Tab-separated table of C-alpha atoms and ligand atoms in Angstrom:
chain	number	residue	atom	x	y	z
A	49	UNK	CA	0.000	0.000	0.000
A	50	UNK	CA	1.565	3.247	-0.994
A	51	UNK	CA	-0.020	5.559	1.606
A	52	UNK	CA	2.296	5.609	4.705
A	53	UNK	CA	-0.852	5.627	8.121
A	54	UNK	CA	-0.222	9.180	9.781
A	55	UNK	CA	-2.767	8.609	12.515
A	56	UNK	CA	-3.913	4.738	13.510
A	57	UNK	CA	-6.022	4.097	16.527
A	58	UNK	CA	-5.955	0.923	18.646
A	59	UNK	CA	-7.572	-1.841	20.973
A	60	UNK	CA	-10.834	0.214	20.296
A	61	UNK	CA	-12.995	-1.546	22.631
A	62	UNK	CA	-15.854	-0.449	20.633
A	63	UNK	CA	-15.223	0.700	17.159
A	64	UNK	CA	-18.903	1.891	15.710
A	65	UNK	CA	-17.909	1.915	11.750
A	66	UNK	CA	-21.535	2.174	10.173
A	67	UNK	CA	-20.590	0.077	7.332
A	68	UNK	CA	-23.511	-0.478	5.142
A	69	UNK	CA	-24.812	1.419	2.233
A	70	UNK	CA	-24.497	5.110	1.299
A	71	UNK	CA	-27.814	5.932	1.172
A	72	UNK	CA	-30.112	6.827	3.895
A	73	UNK	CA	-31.249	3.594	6.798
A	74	UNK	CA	-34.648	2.937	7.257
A	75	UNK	CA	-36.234	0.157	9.626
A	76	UNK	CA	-34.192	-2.686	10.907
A	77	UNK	CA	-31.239	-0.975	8.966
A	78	UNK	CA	-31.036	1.561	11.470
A	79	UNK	CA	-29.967	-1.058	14.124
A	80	UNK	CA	-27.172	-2.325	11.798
A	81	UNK	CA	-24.052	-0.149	13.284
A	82	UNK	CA	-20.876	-2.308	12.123
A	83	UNK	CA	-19.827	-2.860	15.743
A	84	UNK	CA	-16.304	-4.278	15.432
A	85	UNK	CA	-15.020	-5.441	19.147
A	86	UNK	CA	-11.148	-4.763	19.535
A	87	UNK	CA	-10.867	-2.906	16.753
A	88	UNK	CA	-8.753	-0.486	14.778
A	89	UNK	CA	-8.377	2.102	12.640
A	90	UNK	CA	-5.788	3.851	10.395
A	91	UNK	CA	-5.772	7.260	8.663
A	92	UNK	CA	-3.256	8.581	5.603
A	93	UNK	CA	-3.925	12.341	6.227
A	94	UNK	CA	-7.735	13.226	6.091
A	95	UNK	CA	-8.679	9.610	4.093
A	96	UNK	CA	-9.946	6.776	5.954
A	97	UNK	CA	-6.789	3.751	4.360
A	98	UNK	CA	-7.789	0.469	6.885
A	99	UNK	CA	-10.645	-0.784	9.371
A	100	UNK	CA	-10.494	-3.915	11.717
A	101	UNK	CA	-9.828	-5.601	14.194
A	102	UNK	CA	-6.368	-6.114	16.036
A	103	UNK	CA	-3.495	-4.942	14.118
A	104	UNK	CA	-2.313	-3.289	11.184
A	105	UNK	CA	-2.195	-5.502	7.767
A	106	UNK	CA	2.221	-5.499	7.494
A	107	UNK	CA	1.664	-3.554	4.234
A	108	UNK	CA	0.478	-0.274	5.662
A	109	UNK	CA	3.688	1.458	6.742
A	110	UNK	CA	3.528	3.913	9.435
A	111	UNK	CA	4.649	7.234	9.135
A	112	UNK	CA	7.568	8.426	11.182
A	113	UNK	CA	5.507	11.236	12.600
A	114	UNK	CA	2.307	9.156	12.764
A	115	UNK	CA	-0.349	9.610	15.799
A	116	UNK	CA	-1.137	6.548	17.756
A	117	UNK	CA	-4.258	6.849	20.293
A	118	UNK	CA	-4.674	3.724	22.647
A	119	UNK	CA	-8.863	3.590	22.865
A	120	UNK	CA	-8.718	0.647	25.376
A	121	UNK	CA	-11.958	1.176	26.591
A	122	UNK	CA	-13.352	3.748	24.539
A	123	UNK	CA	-15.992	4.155	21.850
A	124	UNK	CA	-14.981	5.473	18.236
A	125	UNK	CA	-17.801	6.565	16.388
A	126	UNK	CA	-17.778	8.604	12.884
A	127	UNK	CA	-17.622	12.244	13.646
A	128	UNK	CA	-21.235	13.539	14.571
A	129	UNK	CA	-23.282	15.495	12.267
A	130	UNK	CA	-25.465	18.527	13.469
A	131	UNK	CA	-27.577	18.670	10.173
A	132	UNK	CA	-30.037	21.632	11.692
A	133	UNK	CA	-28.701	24.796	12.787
A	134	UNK	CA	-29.441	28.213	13.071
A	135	UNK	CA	-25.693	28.995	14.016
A	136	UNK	CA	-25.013	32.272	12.469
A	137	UNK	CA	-27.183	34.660	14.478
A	138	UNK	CA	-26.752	37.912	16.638
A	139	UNK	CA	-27.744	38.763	20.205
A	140	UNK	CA	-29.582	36.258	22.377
A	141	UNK	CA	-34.087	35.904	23.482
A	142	UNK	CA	-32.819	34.425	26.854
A	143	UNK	CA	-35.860	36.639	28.159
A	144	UNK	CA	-38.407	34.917	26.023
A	145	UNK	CA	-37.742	32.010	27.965
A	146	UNK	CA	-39.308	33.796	30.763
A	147	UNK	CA	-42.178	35.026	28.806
A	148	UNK	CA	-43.163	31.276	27.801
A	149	UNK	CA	-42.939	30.463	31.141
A	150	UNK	CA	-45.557	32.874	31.997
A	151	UNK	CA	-47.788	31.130	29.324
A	152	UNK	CA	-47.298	32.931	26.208
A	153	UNK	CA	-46.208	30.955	23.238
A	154	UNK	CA	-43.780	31.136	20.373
A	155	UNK	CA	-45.736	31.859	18.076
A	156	UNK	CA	-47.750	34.625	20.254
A	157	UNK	CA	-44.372	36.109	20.326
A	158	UNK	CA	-43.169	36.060	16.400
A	159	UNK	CA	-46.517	37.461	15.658
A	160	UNK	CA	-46.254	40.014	18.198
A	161	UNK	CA	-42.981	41.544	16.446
A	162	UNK	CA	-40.783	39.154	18.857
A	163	UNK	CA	-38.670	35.635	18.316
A	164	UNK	CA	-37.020	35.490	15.055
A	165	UNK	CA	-37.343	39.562	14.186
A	166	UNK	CA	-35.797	40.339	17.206
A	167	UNK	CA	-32.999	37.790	16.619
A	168	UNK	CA	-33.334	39.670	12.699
A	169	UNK	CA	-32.849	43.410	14.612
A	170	UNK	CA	-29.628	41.855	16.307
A	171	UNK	CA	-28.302	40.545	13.181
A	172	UNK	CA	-28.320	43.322	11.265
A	173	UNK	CA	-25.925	45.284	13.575
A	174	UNK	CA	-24.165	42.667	14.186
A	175	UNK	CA	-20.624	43.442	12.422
A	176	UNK	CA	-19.267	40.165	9.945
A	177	UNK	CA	-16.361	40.226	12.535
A	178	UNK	CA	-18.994	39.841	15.610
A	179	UNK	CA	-20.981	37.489	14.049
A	180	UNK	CA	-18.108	35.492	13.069
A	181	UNK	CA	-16.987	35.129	16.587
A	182	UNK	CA	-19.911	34.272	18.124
A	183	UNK	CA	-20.524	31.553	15.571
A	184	UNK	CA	-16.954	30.103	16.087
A	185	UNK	CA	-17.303	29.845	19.541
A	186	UNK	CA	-20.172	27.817	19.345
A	187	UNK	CA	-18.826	25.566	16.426
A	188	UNK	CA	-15.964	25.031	18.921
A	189	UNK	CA	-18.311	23.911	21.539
A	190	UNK	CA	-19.439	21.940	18.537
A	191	UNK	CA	-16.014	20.319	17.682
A	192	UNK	CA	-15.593	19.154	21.488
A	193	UNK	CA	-19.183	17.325	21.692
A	194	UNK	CA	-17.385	15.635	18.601
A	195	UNK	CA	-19.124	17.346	15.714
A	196	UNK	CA	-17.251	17.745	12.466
A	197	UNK	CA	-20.066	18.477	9.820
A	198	UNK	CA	-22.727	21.450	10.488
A	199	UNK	CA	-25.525	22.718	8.638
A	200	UNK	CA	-25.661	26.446	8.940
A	201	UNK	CA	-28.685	28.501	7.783
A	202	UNK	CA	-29.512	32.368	6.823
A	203	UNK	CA	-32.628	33.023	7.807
A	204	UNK	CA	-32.220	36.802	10.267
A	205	UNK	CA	-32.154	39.098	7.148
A	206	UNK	CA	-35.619	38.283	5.529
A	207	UNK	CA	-36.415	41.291	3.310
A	208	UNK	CA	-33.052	42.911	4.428
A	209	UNK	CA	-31.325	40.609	1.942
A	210	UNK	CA	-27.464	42.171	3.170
A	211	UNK	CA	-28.270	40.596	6.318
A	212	UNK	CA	-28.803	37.506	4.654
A	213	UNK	CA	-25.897	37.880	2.483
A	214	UNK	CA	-23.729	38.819	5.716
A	215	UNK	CA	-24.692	35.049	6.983
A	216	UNK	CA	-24.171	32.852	4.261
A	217	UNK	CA	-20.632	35.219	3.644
A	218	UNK	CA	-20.121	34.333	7.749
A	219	UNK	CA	-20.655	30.346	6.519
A	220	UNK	CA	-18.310	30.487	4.367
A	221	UNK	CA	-15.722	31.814	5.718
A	222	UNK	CA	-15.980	29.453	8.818
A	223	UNK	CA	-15.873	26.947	6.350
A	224	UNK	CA	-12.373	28.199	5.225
A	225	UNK	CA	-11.033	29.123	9.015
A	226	UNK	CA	-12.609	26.508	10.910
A	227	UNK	CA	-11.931	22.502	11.081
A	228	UNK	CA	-15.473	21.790	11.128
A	229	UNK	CA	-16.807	21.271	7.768
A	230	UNK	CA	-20.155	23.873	7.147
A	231	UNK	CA	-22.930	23.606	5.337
A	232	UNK	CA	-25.078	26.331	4.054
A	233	UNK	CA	-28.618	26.938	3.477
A	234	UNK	CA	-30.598	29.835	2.248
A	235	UNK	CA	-33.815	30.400	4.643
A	236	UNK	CA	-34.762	33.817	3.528
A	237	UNK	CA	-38.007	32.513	4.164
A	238	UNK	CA	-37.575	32.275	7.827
A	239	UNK	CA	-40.348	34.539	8.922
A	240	UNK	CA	-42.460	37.307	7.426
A	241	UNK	CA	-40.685	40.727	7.662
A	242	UNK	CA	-43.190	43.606	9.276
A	243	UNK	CA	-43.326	45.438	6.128
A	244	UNK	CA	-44.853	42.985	4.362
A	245	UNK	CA	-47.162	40.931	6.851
A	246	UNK	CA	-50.320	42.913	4.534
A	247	UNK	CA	-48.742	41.206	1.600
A	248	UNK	CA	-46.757	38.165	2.154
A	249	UNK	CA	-46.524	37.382	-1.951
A	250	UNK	CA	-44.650	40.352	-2.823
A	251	UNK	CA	-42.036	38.889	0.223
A	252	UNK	CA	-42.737	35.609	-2.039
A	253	UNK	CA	-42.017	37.404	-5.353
A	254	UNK	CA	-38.938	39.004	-3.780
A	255	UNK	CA	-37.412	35.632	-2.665
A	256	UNK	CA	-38.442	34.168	-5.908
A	257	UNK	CA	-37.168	36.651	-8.433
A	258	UNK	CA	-33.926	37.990	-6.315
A	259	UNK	CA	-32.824	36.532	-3.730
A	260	UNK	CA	-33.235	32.365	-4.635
A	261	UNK	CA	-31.451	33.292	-8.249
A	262	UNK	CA	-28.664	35.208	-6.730
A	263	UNK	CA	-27.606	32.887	-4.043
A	264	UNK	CA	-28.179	29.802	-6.364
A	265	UNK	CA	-25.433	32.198	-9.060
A	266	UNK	CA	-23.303	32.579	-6.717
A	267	UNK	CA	-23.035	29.415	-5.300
A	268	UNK	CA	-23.823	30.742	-1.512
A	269	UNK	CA	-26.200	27.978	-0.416
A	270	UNK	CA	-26.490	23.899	-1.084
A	271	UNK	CA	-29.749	23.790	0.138
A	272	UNK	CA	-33.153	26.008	0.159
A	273	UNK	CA	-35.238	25.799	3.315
A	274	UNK	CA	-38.703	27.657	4.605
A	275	UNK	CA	-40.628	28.253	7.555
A	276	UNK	CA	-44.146	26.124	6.321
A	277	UNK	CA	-46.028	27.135	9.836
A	278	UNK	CA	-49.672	28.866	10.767
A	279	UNK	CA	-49.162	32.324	10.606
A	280	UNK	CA	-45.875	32.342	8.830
A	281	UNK	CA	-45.710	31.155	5.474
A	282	UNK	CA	-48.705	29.083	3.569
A	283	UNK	CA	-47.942	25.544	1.747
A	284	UNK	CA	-48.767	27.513	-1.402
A	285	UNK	CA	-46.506	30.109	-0.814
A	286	UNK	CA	-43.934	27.812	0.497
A	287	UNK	CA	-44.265	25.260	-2.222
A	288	UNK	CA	-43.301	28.847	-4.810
A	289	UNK	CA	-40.336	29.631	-2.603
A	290	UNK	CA	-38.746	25.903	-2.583
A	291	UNK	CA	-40.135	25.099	-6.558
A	292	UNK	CA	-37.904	28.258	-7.507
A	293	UNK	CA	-35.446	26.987	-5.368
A	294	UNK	CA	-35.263	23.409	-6.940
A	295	UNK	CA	-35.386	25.186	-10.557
A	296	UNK	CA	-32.509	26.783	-9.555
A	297	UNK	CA	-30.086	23.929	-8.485
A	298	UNK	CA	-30.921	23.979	-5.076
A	299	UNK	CA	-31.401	20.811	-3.295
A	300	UNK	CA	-34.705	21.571	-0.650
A	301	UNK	CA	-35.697	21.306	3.049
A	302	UNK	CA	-38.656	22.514	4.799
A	303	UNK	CA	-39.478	23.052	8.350
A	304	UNK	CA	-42.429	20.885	8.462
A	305	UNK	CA	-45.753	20.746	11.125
A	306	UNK	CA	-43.164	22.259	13.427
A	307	UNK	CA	-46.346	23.593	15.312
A	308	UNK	CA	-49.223	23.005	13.835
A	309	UNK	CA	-50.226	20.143	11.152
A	310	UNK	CA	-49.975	22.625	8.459
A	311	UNK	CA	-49.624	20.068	5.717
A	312	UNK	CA	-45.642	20.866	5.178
A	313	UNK	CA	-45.106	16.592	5.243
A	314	UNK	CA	-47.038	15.923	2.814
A	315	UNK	CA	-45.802	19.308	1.016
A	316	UNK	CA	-41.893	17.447	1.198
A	317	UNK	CA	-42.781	14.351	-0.340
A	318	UNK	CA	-43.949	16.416	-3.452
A	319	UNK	CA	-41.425	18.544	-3.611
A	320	UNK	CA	-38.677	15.593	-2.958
A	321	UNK	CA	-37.508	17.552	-0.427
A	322	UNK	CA	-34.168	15.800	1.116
A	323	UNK	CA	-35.579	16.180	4.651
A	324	UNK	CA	-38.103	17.466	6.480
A	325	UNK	CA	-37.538	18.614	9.834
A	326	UNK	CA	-39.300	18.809	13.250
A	327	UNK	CA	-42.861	17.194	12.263
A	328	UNK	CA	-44.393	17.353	15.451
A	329	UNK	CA	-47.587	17.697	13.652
A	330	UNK	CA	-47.264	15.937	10.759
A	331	UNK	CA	-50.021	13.497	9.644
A	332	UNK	CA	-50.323	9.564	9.078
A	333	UNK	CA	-51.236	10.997	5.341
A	334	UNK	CA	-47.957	13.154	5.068
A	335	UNK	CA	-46.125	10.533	6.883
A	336	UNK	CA	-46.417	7.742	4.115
A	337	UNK	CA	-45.720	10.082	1.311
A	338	UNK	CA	-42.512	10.869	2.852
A	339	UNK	CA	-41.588	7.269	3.118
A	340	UNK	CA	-42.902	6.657	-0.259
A	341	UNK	CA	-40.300	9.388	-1.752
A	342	UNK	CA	-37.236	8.869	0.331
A	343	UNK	CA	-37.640	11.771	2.227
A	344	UNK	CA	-35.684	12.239	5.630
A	345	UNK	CA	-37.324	12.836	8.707
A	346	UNK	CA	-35.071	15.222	10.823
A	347	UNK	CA	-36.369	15.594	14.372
A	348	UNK	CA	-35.084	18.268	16.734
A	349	UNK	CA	-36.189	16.905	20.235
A	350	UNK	CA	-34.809	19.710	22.548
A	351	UNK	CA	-36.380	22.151	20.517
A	352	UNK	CA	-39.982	20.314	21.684
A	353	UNK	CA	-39.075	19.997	25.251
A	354	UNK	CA	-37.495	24.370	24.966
A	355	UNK	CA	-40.881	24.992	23.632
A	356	UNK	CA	-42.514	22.983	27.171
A	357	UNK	CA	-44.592	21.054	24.357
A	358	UNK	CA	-45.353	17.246	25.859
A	359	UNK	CA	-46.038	16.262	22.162
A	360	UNK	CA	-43.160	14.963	20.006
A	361	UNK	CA	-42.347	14.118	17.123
A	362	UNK	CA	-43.651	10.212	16.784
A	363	UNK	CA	-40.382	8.528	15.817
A	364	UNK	CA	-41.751	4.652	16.350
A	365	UNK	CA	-44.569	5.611	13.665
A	366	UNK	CA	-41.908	6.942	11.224
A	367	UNK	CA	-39.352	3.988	11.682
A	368	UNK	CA	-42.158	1.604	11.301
A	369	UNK	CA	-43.250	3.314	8.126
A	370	UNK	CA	-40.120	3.804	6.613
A	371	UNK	CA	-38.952	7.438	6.969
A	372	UNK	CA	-35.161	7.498	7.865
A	373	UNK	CA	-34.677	9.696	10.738
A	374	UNK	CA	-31.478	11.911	11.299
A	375	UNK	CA	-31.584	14.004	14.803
A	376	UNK	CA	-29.764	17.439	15.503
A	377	UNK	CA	-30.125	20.333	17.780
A	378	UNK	CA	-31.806	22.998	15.879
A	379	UNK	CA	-29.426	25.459	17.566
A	380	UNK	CA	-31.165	29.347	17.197
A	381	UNK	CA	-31.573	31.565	20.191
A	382	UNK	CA	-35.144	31.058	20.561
A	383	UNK	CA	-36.588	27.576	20.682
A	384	UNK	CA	-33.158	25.353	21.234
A	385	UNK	CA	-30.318	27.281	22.577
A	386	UNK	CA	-28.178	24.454	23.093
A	387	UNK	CA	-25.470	22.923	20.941
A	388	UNK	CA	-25.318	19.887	22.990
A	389	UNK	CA	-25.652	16.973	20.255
A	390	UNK	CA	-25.343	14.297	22.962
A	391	UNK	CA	-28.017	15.792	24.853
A	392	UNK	CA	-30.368	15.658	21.700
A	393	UNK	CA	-29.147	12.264	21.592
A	394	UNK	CA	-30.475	11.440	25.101
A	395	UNK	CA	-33.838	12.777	24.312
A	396	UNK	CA	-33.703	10.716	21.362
A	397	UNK	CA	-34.559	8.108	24.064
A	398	UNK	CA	-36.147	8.898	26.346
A	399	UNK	CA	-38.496	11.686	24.683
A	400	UNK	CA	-38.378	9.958	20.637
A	401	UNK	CA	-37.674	6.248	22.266
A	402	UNK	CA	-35.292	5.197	19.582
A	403	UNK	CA	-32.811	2.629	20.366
A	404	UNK	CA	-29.089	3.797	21.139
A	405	UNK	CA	-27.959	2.430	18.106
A	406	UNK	CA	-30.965	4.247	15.679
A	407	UNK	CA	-29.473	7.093	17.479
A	408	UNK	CA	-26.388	6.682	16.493
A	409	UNK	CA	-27.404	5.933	13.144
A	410	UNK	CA	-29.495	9.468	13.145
A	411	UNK	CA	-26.448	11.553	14.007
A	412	UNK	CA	-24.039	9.638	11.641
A	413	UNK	CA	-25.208	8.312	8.247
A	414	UNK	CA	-28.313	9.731	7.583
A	415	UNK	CA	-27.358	12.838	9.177
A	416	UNK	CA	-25.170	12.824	6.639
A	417	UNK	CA	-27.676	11.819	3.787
A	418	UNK	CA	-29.344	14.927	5.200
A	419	UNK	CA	-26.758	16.846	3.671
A	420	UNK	CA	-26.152	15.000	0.956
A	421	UNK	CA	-22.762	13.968	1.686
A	422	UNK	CA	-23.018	10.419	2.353
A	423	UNK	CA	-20.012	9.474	0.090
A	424	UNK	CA	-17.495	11.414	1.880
A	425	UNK	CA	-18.562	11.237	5.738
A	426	UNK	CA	-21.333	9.388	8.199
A	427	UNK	CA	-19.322	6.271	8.027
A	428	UNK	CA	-15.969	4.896	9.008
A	429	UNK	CA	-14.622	3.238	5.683
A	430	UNK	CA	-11.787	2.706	3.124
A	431	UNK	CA	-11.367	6.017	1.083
A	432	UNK	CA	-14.289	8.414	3.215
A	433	UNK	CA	-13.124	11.105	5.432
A	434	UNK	CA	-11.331	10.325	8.751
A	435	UNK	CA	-13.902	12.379	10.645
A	436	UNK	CA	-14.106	10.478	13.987
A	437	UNK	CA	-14.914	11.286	17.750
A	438	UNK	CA	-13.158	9.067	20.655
A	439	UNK	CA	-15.855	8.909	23.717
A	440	UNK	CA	-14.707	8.311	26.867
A	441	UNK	CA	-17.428	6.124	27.938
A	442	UNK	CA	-17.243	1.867	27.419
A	443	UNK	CA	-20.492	1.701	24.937
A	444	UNK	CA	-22.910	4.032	23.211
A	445	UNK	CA	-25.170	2.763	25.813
A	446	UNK	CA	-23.416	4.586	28.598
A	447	UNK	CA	-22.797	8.120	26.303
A	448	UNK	CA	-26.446	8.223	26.115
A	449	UNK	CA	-27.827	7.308	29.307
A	450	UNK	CA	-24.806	9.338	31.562
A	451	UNK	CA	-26.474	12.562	30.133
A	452	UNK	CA	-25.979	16.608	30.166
A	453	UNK	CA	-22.409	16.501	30.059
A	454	UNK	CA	-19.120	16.027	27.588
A	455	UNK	CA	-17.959	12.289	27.174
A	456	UNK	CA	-15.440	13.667	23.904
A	457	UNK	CA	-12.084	12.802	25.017
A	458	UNK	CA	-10.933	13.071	21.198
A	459	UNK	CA	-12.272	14.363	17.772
A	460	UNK	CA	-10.359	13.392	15.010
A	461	UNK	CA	-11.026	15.689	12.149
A	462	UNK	CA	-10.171	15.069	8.429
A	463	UNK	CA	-7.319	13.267	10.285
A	464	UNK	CA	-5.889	15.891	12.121
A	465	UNK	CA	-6.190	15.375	16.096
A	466	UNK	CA	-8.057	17.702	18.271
A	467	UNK	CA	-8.012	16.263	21.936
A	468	UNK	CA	-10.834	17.307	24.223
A	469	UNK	CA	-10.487	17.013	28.357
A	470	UNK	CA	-13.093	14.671	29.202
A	471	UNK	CA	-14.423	13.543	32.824
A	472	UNK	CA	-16.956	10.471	32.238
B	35	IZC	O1	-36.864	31.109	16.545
B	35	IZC	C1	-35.817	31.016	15.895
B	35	IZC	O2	-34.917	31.888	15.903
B	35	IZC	C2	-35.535	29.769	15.070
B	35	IZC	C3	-36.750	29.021	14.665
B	35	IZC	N1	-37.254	29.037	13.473
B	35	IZC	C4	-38.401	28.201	13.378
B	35	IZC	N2	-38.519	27.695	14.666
B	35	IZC	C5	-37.544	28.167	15.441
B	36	ZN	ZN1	-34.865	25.340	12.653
């Protein structure tokens, strides 16, 4: 073999490899984790060159300089993938949390001028610079829960398309500063701006006509996305927004029965939207169209219990039916202010009751199908990225049920090593 190994970890007491097919798991599938006991793991630079178990074939030679990590009772999972953020975003609405607990709710507040225009007021004088930092402080709180691929969205312009510009121009250059690998999406459609709540369509025609065909030109955004929710916009209007979108090269999400059952399900499986997220509402109807067109089911649990709803998303109906689920945080500062992927994880059981290793599966591999990057990351094998994240913990058993803090001890990230202190 002519690559030399510059980074091989060893006696992995649990290697989690999620061999299996690059395409999203459904069903039984999303059990299958490719659990190798004793097991290791070599790197030439930032490609995955050998998986196994015990040692080294004799024909990989290591490098001089190479890394070895000991994972004698650790867990090695791909690196984790945070396919729903809001992470580019100025000032904070830690006093709407108060408000909600005084009973009003979040959509009482958007429609009261609040939420997501007051996040939209902060973003706007936000500076690039301040904005910047802010978001790399969170992707670095990111990196140590042992995330190395985030989706980041626009979505605090609106109307004031600079302000969306400013974001996606944030993205990307995170993307070239940052280890974490970023992925953008255009959600001009987040809300609608105050000037045009008596005449949401022009907003529509705006997006449409300007904004989709100038980010799609300028290559500022992989994916469209839109706010399909009572009060904000329609599943006409949002069916425009993300069929412009689509014309324009764009692959889609939607923000789906979030709240209410608007219809935004059954809205993705027309569209062949790659996922729709939240779904709280969603109906049987929408449910099976989704599983008959492939489309991803991304559920943001903390997001539910932010919002004190009891009702989540029903994860049993969707595995049974087919959907493939991917999980993430839907981190935005008002209804999941936490970047804590292992926490969404825990909820994934105890709040979704998926199995630890669906959960696994939701954060890896079709997290990664989410973004539409399943052929370079979501799975530990010959030739994909060497994205990985050591957990201090002896199963993925115990990093899910010891919750609310940090088991990263390591984050391995397109084979360079970022080491994390860890107390498990
Ligand atoms: O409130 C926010 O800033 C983010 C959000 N968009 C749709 N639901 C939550
Ligand atoms: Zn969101």
């Amino acid at each position: 073999m002519d690559e030399k190994a510059t980074l091989v970890i060893k006696n992995i007491s649990n290697l989690i490899t999620m061999k299996g097919p690059n395409r999203p798991r459904k069903k039984e599938e999303m059990s299958e984790i490719g659990l190798i006991k004793n097991g290791i793991i070599s790197a030439s630079k930032d490609k995955i060159i050998y998986v196994g178990s015990g040692d080294l074939p004799k024909d990989i030679e290591i490098a001089q300089d190479a890394k070895i990590i000991n994972a004698q009772g650790k867990t090695v999972t791909p690196g984790l993938i945070d396919s729903h953020t809001h992470l580019v975003h100025g000032g904070s609405r830690e006093y709407e949390l108060f408000k909600k607990l005084e009973g009003k709710s979040y959509l009482d507040i958007l429609n009261s001028g609040g939420g997501i225009h007051d996040t939209v007021e902060s973003t706007k004088k936000a500076s690039f610079e301040e904005l910047l930092k802010k978001a790399e402080k969170s992707l670095n709180r990111m990196l140590s829960y042992g995330v190395t691929t985030v989706e980041a969205k626009s979505g605090y312009g609106l109307d004031d398309f600079d302000t969306e510009l400013k974001q996606l121009e944030v993205i990307r250059e995170l993307n070239r500063i940052h280890p974490i690998d970023l992925v953008p999406t255009f959600l001009g459609a987040h809300a609608v701006p105050k000037k045009y709540q008596d005449n949401v369509d022009k907003f529509v025609d705006i997006l449409i006509t300007e904004m989709i065909p100038y980010v799609a030109e300028k290559n500022l955004a992989k994916f469209c996305d839109v706010f399909c929710e009572k009060g904000v916009f329609s599943v006409d209007q949002s069916r425009k927004i993300l069929s412009a979108a689509k014309e324009r090269g764009l692959f889609l999400k939607i923000h789906a029965d979030e709240i209410e059952p608007l219809g935004g399900a059954e809205l993705a499986a027309e569209l062949g939207c790659v996922s729709a997220d939240h779904l709280v509402g969603a109906s049987d109807e929408g449910l099976k169209k989704m599983a008959q067109n492939n489309v991803i089911a991304t559920l943001l649990p903390t997001t539910t219990f932010f919002l004190q709803s009891e009702k989540y998303a029903n994860a049993r109906k969707m595995i049974e039916l087919g959907i493939p689920i991917a999980l993430s945080t839907d981190y935005n500062p008002g209804s999941s202010p936490t970047e804590n992927l292992q926490l969404v994880m825990t909820f994934g059981a105890l709040k979704l009751h998926m199995n630890p290793r669906e959960i696994i599966t939701s954060v890896t591999i079709n997290a990664a199908c989410a973004l539409k990057l399943e052929d370079k990351i979501g799975s530990l094998e010959v030739g994909k990225k060497a994205d990985m994240a050591i957990f201090d913990v002896p199963n993925i058993e115990y990093l899910i049920y010891h919750f609310g803090v940090n088991h990263t001890q390591t984050v391995i990230k397109n084979g360079e090593v970022y080491d994390m202190i860890s107390v498990s």
